[in-house]
Structure formats: C-alpha cells, structure tokens
Coordinates of C-alpha atoms and ligand atoms in Angstrom, one line a residue:
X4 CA -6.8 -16.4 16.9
X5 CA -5.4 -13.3 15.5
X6 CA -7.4 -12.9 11.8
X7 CA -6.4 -9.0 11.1
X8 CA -3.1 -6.7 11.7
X9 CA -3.7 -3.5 11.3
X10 CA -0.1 -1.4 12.0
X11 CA 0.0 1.8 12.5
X12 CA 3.2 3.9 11.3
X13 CA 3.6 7.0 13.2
X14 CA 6.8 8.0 11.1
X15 CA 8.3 10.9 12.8
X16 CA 5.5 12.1 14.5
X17 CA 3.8 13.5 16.8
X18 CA 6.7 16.1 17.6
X19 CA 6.2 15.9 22.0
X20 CA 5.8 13.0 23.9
X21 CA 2.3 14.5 25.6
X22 CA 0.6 14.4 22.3
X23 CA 2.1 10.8 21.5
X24 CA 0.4 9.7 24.8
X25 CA -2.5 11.6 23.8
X26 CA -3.1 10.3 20.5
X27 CA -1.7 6.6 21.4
X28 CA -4.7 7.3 24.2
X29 CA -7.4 8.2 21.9
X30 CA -7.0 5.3 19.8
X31 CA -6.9 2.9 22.5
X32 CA -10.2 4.6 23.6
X33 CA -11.9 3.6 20.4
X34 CA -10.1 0.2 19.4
X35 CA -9.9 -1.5 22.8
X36 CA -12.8 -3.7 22.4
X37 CA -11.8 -5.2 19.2
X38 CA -11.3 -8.4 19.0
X39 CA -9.5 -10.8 16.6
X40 CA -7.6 -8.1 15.2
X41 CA -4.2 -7.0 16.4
X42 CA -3.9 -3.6 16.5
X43 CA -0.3 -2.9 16.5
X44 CA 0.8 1.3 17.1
X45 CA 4.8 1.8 15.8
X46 CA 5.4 5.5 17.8
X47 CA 9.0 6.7 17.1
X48 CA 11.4 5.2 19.2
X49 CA 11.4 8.1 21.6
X50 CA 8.2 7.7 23.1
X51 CA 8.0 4.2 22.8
X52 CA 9.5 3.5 26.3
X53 CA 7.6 6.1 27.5
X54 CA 3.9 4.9 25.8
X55 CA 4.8 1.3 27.4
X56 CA 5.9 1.9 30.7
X57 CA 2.7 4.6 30.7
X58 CA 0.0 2.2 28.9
X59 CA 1.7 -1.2 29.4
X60 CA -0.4 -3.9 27.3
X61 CA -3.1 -1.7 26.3
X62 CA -2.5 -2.4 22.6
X63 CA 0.6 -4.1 20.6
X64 CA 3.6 -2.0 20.2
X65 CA 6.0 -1.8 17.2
X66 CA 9.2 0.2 16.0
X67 CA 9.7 1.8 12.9
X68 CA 13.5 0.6 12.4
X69 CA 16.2 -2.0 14.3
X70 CA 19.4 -2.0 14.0
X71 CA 21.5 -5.2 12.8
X72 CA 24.1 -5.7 16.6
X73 CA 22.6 -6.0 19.7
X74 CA 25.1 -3.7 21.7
X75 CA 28.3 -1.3 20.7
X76 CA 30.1 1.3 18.8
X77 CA 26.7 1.9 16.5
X78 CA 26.1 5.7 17.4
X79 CA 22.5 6.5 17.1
X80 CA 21.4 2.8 16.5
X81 CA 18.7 0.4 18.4
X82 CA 19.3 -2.5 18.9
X83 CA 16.8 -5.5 19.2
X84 CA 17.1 -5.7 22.9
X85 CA 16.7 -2.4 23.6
X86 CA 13.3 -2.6 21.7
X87 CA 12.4 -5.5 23.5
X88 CA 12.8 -3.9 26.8
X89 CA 11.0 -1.1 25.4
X90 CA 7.7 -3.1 24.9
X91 CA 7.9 -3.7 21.0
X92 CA 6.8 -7.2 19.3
X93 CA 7.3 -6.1 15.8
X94 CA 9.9 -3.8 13.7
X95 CA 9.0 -2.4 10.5
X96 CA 11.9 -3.2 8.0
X97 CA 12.8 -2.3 4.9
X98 CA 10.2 1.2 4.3
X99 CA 10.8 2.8 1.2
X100 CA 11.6 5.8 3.0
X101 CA 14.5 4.0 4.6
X102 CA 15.6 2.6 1.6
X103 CA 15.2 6.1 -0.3
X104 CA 16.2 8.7 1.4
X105 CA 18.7 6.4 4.1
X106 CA 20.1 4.6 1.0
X107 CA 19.2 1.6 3.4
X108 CA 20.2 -1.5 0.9
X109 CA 18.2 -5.0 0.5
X110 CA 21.8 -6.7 2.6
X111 CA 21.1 -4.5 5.2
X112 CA 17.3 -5.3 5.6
X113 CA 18.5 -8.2 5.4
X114 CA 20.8 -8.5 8.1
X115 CA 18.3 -6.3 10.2
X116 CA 15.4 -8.6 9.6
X117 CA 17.9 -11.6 10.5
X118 CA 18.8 -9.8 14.0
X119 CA 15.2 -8.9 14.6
X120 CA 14.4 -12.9 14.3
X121 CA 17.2 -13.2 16.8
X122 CA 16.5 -10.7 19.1
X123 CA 12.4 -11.7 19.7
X124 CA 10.8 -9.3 17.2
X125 CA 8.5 -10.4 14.6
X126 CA 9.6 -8.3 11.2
X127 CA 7.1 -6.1 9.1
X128 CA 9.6 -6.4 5.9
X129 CA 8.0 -3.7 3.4
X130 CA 8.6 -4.3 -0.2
X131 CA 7.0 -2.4 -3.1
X132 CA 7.8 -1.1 -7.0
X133 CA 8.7 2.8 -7.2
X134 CA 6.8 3.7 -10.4
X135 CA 3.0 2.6 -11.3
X136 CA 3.7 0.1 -13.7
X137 CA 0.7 -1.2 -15.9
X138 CA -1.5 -2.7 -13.4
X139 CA -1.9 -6.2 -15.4
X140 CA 2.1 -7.1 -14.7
X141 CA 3.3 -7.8 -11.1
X142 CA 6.7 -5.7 -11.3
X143 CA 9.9 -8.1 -11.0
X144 CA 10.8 -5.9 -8.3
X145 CA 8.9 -7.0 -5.9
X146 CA 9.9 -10.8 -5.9
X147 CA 13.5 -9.6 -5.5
X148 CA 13.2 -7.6 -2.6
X149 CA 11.4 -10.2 -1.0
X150 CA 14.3 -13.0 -1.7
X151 CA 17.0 -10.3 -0.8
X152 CA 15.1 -9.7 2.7
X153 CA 14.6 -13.4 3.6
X154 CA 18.1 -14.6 2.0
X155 CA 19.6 -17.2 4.6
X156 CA 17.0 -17.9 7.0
X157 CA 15.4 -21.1 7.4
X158 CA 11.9 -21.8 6.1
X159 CA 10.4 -21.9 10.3
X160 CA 11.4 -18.8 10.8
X161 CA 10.3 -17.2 7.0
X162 CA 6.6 -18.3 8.5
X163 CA 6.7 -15.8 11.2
X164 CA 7.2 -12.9 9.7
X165 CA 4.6 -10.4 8.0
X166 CA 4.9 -9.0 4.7
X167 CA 3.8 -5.3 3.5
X168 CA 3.2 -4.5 0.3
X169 CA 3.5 -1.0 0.0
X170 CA 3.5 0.5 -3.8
X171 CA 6.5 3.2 -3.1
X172 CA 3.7 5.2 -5.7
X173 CA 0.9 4.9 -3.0
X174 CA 2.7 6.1 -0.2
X175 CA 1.9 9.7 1.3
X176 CA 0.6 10.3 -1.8
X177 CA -3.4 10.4 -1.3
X178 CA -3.4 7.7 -4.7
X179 CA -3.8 4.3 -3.4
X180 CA -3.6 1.1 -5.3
X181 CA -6.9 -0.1 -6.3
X182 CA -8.2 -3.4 -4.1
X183 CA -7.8 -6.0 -7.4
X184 CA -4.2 -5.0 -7.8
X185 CA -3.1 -4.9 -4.3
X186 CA -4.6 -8.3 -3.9
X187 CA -3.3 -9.5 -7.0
X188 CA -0.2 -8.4 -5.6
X189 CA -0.5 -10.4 -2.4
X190 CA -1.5 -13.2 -4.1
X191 CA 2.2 -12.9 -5.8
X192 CA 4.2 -12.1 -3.0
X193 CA 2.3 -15.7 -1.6
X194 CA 3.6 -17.1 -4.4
X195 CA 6.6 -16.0 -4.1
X196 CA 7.0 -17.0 -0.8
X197 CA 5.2 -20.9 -1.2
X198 CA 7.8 -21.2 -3.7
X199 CA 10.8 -20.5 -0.8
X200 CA 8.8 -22.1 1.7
X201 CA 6.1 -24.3 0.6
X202 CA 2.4 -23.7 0.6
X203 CA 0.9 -24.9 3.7
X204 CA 4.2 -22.5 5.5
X205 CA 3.4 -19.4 3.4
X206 CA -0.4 -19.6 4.4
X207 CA 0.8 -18.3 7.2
X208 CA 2.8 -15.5 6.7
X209 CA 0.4 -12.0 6.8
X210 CA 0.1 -10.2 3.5
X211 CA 0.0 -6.8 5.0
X212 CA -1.5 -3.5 2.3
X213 CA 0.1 0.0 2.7
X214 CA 0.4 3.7 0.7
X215 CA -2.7 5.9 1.1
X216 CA -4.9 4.2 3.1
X217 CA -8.3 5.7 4.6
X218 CA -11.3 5.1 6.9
X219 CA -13.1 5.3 3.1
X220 CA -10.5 2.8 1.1
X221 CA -9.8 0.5 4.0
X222 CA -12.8 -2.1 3.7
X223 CA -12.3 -2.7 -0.4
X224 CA -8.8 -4.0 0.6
X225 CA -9.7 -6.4 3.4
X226 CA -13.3 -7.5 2.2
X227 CA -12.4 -10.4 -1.0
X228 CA -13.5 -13.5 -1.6
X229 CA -10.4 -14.6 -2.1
X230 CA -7.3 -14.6 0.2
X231 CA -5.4 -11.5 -0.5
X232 CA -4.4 -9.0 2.2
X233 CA -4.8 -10.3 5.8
X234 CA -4.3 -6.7 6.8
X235 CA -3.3 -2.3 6.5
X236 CA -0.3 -0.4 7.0
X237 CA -1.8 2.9 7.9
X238 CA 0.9 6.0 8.2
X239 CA -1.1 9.6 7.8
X240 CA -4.6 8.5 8.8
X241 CA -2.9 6.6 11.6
X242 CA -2.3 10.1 13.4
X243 CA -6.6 10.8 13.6
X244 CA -7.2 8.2 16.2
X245 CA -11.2 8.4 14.8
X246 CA -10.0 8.0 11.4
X247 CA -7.9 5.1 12.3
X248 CA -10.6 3.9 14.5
X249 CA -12.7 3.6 11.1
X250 CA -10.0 2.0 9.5
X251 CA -9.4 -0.8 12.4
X252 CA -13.5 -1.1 12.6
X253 CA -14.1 -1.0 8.9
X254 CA -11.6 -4.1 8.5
X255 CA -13.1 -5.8 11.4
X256 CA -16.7 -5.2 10.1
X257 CA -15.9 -6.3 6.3
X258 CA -13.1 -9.3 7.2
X259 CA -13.6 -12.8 5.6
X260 CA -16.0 -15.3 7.6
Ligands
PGA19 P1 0.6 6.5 4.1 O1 2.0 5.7 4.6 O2 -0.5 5.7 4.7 O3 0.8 7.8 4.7 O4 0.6 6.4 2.6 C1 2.0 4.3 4.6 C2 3.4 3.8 5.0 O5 4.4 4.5 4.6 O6 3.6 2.8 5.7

C-alpha cells in the first residue's frame, strides 16, 4: 500500500525537452528504490508524452492542468484523454497560480476536477488562503474552496481524490508554513471533508503540504504523531533531482509507523 505522495510540480520548466529527460532521469536514478511512497513527477505538458513514451513506468506521471471537454473547438486546451494517452494518473487542479494570474474560478476547477474523475485521472485539487492570517484561525477560505471544487460529485468519488494545501503565502516564496499549522490545517480540511463525506471516507482522501518546501523542512511536515499531511507538493526544489531526492528520502525515513 501506497503510505506517502510526494508530487513534484515542474511549473514551466525545464525550457528543452533534453534537460526534462535529464532531470526526470536523475531523479529516477535516486528515488527508484523507494518503496511505499509514490513518487509522482508533473513535467509540462510538452514533454510529458515525450518522458512516457522515453521512461514508460519508471515513476508516476502527472499534469499540471486539464481541461473541462474531452475533444473540440478549445484552442490550446488538454483534454483528459489526451493526458491519459500521454501516461498521466493525476492532474493538479486549482494552483494558485492558475487561479491568480489565469483568473481560473472555483466553477471552473470545478468542472475540471469533475472531467478529470470522468476521464481516469485522479485530481490534486490545491486549495490555500492568500495572506498569512494569524496562525491560531484556520482562514474560512479554505473550507470554501474545497466545497466549491468537490460541489456535485458523489461522496465514492470525493474519496479518491488528493488534497493540497498550499498557503498561496508559502509558495515560491522561500517562507514555508511551520509543521503545527500546516497540520492543523490538514486536520481541517479532514474535517471539512468527513463532514461532506463521512469519516471512515475522508480517512482516505491524501492531505497533500505545498509552498516552500526543502530537503531541510520536508521531514517536520511528514514526521507527527498525529495524522496530518500524508504527503509534499514540491515545485522549486523539485527541479535539483538530489534535493528532491532528500525530500522523497527524508519523508520516507521520518513517515508514521
Ligand atoms: P514551491 O511551489 O515549492 O516552489 O513553493 C509549490 C507549488 O506551487 O506547488
């Protein structure tokens, strides 16, 4: 059984396909004996194809984005299918960058996340509060998001997806969230979700941790004594396959027994 999921975001990077093979290369050097954790590498969609048809099932493939038809008069969209034939099993949905700078709106994650569902994919909906808010109150935000994204789809198929938790704050910035909040955070966003889709359901659902994660951060998140964060969304220190390599290893090394 999978315990861990470690993603990594590549964002737009790296800028040519030979140094996307090379770096999805080095970290498949350094993470293939790991077990119990899935290691999942989102590329952008250009070299996605290209990484699967090259590395096949070396390690878990992801996209970054989806969009919500499967086939059409969408210029410049991907469709579910076309992700599926291009080796993906999950689609991050919903990052604050989308919904900043792409004005990407919680209907449209949620008709993505809904066509995702549909189309095989198993969404990485990213929800998070823009501004560091006192670290005692879980910002409103948060739950909202979440309802917004999952509106409309039955309670089986809320179970399968995985949550990030990504303080908009955190992200790129170098400043990540400090281990008690994130986890009191997760511990929410369970709530949250036991309260759509009862308990025993949202156990299953993956509390993912992302925004300034590091090889030297990493453990603090995953290693708790109570069930918080089942795992990291890494984006810059994804793109050092030793650093992530440290990240995937540190989880690994300090997860729950
Ligand atoms: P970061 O990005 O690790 O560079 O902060 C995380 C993310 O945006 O998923």
């Amino acid at each position: 059984m999978v315990e861990q999921l470690i993603i990594a975001n590549w964002k737009m990077n790296p800028p040519t396909l030979r140094e996307a093979e090379k770096l999805f290369f080095d970290v498949w050097s350094e993470v293939r004996k790991i077990r119990k954790t899935e290691v999942v590498i989102c590329p952008p969609f250009l070299w996605l194809d290209s990484i699967y048809k090259r590395y096949k099932k070396a390690l878990v493939l992801g996209a970054q984005d989806v969009f919500w038809q499967t086939t059409g008069a969408y210029t410049g969209e991907i469709s579910p299918p076309m992700l599926k034939s291009a080796g993906a099993k999950y689609v991050i949905i919903g990052h604050s960058e989308r919904r900043r700078i792409l004005g990407e709106s919680d209907e449209v994650i949620n008709k993505k996340v809904k066509a995702a569902i549909k189309g095989g994919l198993v969404p990485v909906v990213a929800v998070g509060e823009e501004m560091k808010e006192s670290q005692e109150v879980v910002p409103p935000v948060i739950a909202g998001q979440l309802q917004k994204a999952l509106a409309g789809l039955p309670k089986s198929q809320i179970e399968n997806v995985v949550i990030a938790y990504e303080p908009v704050w955190a992200i790129g910035t170098g400043q990540a969230d400090t281990a008690d909040n994130a986890t009191r955070r997760a511990i929410y966003v369970r709530k949250i979700l036991a309260k759509m889709i009862g308990v025993s359901r949202a156990e299953k659902v993956p509390i993912l941790y992302g925004g300034s994660v590091t090889a030297k951060n990493a453990p603090s998140f995953i290693s708790r004594d109570i069930r918080g964060m089942d795992g990291l969304l890494v984006g810059r220190a994804s793109l050092d396959a030793k650093e992530f390599a440290q990240i995937v290893r540190a989880v690994v090394n300090h997860s729950r027994v």
